[in-house]
Structure formats: C-alpha cells, structure tokens
Short mmCIF file of C-alpha atoms in Angstrom, two decimals:
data_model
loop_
_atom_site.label_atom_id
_atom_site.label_comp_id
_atom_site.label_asym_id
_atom_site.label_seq_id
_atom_site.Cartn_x
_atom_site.Cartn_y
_atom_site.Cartn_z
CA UNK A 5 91.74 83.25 133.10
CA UNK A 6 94.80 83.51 131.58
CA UNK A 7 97.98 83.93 133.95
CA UNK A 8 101.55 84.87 133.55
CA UNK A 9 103.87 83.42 136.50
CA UNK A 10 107.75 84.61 136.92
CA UNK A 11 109.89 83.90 140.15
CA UNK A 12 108.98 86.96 142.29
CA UNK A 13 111.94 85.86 144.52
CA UNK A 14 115.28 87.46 143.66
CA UNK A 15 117.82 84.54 141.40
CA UNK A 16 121.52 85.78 143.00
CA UNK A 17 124.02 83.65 140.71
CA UNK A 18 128.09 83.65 140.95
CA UNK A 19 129.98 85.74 138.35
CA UNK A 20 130.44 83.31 134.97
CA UNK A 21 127.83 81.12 136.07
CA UNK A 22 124.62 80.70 133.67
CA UNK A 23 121.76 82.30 135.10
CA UNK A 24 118.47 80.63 134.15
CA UNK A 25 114.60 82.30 134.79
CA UNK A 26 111.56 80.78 133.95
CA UNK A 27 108.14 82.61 132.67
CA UNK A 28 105.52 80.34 132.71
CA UNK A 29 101.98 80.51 131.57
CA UNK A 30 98.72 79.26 131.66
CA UNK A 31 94.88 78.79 130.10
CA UNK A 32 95.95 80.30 126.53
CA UNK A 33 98.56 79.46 123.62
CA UNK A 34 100.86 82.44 123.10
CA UNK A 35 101.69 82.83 119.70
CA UNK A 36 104.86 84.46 120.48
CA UNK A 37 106.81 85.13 123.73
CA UNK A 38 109.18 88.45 124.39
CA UNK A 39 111.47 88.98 127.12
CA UNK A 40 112.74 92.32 127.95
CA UNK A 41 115.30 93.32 130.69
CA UNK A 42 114.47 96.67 133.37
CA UNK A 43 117.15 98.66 135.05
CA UNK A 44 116.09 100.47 138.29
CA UNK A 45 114.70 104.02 137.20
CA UNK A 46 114.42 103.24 133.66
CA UNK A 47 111.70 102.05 131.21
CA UNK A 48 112.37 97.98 129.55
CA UNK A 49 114.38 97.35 127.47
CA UNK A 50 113.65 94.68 124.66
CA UNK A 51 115.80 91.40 124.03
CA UNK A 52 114.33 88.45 122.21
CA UNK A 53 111.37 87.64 120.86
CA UNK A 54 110.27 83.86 120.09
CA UNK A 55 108.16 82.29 117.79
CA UNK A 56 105.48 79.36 119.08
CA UNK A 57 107.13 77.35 116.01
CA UNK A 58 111.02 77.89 117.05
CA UNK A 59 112.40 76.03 120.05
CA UNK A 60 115.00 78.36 120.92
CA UNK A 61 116.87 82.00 120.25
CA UNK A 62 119.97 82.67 120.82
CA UNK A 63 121.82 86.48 120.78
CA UNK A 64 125.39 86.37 122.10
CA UNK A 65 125.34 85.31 125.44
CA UNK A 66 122.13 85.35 125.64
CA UNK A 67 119.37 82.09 124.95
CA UNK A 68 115.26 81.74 124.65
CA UNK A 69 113.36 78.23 124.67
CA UNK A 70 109.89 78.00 124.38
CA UNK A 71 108.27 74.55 125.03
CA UNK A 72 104.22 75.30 124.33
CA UNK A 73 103.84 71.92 126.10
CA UNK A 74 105.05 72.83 129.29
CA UNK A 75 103.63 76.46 128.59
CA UNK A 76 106.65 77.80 129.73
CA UNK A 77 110.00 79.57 128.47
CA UNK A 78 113.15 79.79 129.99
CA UNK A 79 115.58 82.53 129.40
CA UNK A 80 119.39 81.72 129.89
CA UNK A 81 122.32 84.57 130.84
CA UNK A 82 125.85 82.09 129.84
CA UNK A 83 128.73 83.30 131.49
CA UNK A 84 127.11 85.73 133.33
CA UNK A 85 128.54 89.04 134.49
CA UNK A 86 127.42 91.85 137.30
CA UNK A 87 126.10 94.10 134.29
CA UNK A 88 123.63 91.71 133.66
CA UNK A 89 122.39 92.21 137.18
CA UNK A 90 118.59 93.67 136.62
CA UNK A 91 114.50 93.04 136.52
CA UNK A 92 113.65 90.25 133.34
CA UNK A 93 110.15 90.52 132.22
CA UNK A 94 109.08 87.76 129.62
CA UNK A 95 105.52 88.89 127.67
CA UNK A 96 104.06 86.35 126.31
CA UNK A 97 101.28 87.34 123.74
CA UNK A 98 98.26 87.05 124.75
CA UNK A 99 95.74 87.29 121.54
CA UNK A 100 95.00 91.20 123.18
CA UNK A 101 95.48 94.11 121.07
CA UNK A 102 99.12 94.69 123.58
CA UNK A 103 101.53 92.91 124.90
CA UNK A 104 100.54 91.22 128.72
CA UNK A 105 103.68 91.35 131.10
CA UNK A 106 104.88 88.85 133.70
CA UNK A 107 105.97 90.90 137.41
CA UNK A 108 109.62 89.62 136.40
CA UNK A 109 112.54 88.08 138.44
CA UNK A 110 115.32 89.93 139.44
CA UNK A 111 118.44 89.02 138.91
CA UNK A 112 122.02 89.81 140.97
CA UNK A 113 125.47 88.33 139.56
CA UNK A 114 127.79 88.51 142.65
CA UNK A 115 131.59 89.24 141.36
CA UNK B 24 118.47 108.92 118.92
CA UNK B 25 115.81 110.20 121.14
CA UNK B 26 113.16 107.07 120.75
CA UNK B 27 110.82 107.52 123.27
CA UNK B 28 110.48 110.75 125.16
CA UNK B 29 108.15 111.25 128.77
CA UNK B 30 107.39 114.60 130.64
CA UNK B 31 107.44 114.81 133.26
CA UNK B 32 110.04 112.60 134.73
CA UNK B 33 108.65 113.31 138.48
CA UNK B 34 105.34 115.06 139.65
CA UNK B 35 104.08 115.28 143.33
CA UNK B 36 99.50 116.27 143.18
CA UNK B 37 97.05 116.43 145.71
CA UNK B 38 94.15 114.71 145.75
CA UNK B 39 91.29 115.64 142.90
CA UNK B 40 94.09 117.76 140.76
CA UNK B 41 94.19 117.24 137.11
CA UNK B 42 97.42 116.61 134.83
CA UNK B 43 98.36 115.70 131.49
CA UNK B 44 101.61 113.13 130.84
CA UNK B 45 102.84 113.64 127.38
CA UNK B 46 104.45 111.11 125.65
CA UNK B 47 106.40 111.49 122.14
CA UNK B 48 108.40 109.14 119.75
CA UNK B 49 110.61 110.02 116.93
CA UNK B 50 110.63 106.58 115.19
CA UNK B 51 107.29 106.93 113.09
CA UNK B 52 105.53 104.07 114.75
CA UNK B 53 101.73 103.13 114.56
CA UNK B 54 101.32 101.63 117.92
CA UNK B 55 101.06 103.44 121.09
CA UNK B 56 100.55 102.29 124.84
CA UNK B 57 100.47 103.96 128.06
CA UNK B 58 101.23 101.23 130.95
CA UNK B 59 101.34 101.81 134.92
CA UNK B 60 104.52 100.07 137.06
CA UNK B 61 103.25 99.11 140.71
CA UNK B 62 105.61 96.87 142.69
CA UNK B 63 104.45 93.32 142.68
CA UNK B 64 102.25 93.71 139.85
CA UNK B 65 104.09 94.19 136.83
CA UNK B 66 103.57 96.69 133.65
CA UNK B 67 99.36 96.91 133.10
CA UNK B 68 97.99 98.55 130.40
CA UNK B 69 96.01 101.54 130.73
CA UNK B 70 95.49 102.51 127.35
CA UNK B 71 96.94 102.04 124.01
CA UNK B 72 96.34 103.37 120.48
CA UNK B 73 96.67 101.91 116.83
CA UNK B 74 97.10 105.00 114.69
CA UNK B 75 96.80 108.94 114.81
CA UNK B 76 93.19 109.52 115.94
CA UNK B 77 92.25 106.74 117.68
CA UNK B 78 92.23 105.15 121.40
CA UNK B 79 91.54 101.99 122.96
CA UNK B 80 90.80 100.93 126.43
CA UNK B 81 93.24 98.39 127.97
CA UNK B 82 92.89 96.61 131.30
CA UNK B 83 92.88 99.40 133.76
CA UNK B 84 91.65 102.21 132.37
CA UNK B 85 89.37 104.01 134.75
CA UNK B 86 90.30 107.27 136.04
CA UNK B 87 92.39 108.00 133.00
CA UNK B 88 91.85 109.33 129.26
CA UNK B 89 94.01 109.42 126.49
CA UNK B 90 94.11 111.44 123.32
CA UNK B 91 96.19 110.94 120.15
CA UNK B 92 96.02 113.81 117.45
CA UNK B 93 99.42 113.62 116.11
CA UNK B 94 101.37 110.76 114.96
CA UNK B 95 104.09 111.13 117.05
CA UNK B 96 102.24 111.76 120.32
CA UNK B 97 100.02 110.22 122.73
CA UNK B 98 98.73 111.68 126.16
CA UNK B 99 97.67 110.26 129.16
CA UNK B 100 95.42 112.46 131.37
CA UNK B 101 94.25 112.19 134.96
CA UNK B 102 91.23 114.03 135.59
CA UNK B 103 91.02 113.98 139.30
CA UNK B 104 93.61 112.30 140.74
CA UNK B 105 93.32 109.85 143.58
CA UNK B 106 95.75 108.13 145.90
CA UNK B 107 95.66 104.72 144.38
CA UNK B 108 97.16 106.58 141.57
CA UNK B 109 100.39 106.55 142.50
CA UNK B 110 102.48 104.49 140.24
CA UNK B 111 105.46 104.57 137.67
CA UNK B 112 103.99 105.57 134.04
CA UNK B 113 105.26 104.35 130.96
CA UNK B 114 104.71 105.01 127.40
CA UNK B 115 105.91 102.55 124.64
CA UNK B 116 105.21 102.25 121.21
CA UNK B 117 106.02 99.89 118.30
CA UNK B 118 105.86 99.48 114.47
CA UNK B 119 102.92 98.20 112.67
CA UNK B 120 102.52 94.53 111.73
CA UNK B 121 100.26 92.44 109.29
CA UNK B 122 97.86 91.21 111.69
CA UNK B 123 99.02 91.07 115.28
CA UNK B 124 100.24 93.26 117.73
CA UNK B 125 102.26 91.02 119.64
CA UNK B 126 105.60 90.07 117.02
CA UNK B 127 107.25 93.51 116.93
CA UNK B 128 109.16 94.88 120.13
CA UNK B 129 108.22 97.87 121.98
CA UNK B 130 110.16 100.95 122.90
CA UNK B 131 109.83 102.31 126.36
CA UNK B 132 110.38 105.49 127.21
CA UNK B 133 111.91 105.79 130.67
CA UNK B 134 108.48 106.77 133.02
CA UNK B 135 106.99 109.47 135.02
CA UNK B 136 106.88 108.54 139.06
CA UNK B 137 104.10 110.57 139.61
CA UNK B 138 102.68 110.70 143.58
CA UNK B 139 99.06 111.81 144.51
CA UNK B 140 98.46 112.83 148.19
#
C-alpha cells in the first residue's frame, strides 16, 4: 500500500542554522510533491509544490528536492529563524482524486 | 481577503447529537475537501467535492455526509455523533486543473475542534 513517512520526532535546530526534513515515500510514483507549513490552532498553510521532472525549488530562504529514486524529498529552512518554528507536512500526490498528507515533523529554531 | 471561512470554530456534543459544519470560500474554486486532524495521524480525507452538486467519498468517510449546493459552500454533517469523533476539522479547497487534482495548492481554512462526549 502506498505510505507517506515524515520524522514524527521533533528537529530542534540553532538560530541561522539550515534546518533540513525529509518526507519519504513508498509503493507509488508521485507525480508531484507539496509541502505546506501548520501553526498550532490554525489550518496549513501552502509553500512549494514540485514537479517529478524538476530536481529542486527554491523560494527565498526556502528549498525543495525531489529525487523519485530515493522516493523521497527533502525540504531545506537556510538561515533559519524562531518564526519558522512550526508543523511541515509534505503531500505527495498520490494518483487519488485529493491530496494524501504525511503526519509532519515539527520543527523548533532555538534563538 | 477572507479565503476560507469555518463555523464553528469550537463545539462541545453528546453522544448520538447531530450537527452541521459549514464551510465557505470566496475565491471561486472548483475543488472542495473536508479533512479530519487527529494527533499522530495526519490530515485524512473525509470527503471532497469537484464542482457545485456533487460529492465524493474519501478515505474515512463513515459517519459523515456532505452536501454541496452552492459554489461557494460545502457542508460536513454528523448524523449521530460518536466519541471517536473527536478531531480537528478542516475544509480546503483549490482551483480546477486540466486533469489532476494534485498540481494546484489548497487553501485551508483554520478548523473546527469539535468534542463528542
């Protein structure tokens, strides 16, 4: 069946460090992969979405790689700051009529 | 900018009441979807609708029914609510596309924690 596997343990990174999370999946081919970022309390929030044919994304600090050989995708904070501090969900699609979302890591940047 | 509007925001039932979560978006999208928030599990899909009149069933969708007669709005009912119902609710919705569902972003709205004794 397929699966969808994030880091259930918390990532706690240094202020201006690069904080790095990895969604990986397995038994189908996404076609495309989106990651969106949760706040306590509130609904997610969308930030990137890759295509099976691009390697990486970039948006300010923010960057997306998607290796369909590994079946993973790794989603880099640079110079990461205490605002970034939340829940990242990466959805990888999943040939369903809806989007199929990973339990996310959380993330805490320490000042 | 409104986007994605849920009521209620909070609702206490007992056991075996009914309710109706309402769920409206201002941004003229096609796509609908009702999801439930449990901790550990991740967003699952109750529901989810293509267009004004029509419904789908996603991966958990006993114990609930939707409805979508306007554009604009999509509700998620509970007809007798049970314990294992307690969850975090969110509606999202998203534009059309050619022919997937899966390469345009959703819009949240920002849930209903609703609790079932």
């Amino acid at each position: 069946s397929q699966k969808i596997e994030q880091n259930s343990e918390a990532l706690n990174i240094q202020e201006g460090k690069t904080a790095t999370l990895t969604c990986n999946y397995t038994n189908y081919s996404p076609a495309y992969l989106q990651w969106y970022r949760q706040d306590p309390g509130r609904g997610p929030v969308f930030l990137l979405l890759i295509r099976e044919n691009e390697k990486e994304k970039r948006k300010e600090r923010l960057k997306v790689t998607f290796d369909t050989t590994l079946k993973q995708s790794l989603f880099h904070i640079t110079a990461s700051q205490p605002a970034d501090s939340a829940t990242y969900l990466c959805a990888p699609d999943t040939g369903r009529r809806a989007l199929t979302f990973g339990s996310g890591t959380r993330l805490q940047v320490q000042p | 900018n409104a986007g994605v509007t849920q009521t209620p925001k909070f609702r206490v039932l007992k056991t075996g009441q009914s309710m109706t979560l309402l769920c409206a978006q201002d941004m003229n999208h096609e796509y609908m979807y009702w999801y439930r928030q449990d901790p550990g599990m991740g967003l699952r899909l109750i529901h989810y609708s293509v267009g004004e009149g029509t419904t789908a069933k996603g991966e958990v969708p006993d114990g609930y029914n939707v409805s979508r007669l306007k554009k604009q709005n999509f509700l998620l009912g509970l007809e007798s609510a049970a314990p294992s119902q307690t969850s975090v609710y969110f509606c999202a919705s998203s534009r059309q596309t050619g022919g997937t569902y899966s390469n345009q972003p959703q819009h949240f709205g920002d849930g209903t924690r609703l609790s079932i004794l």
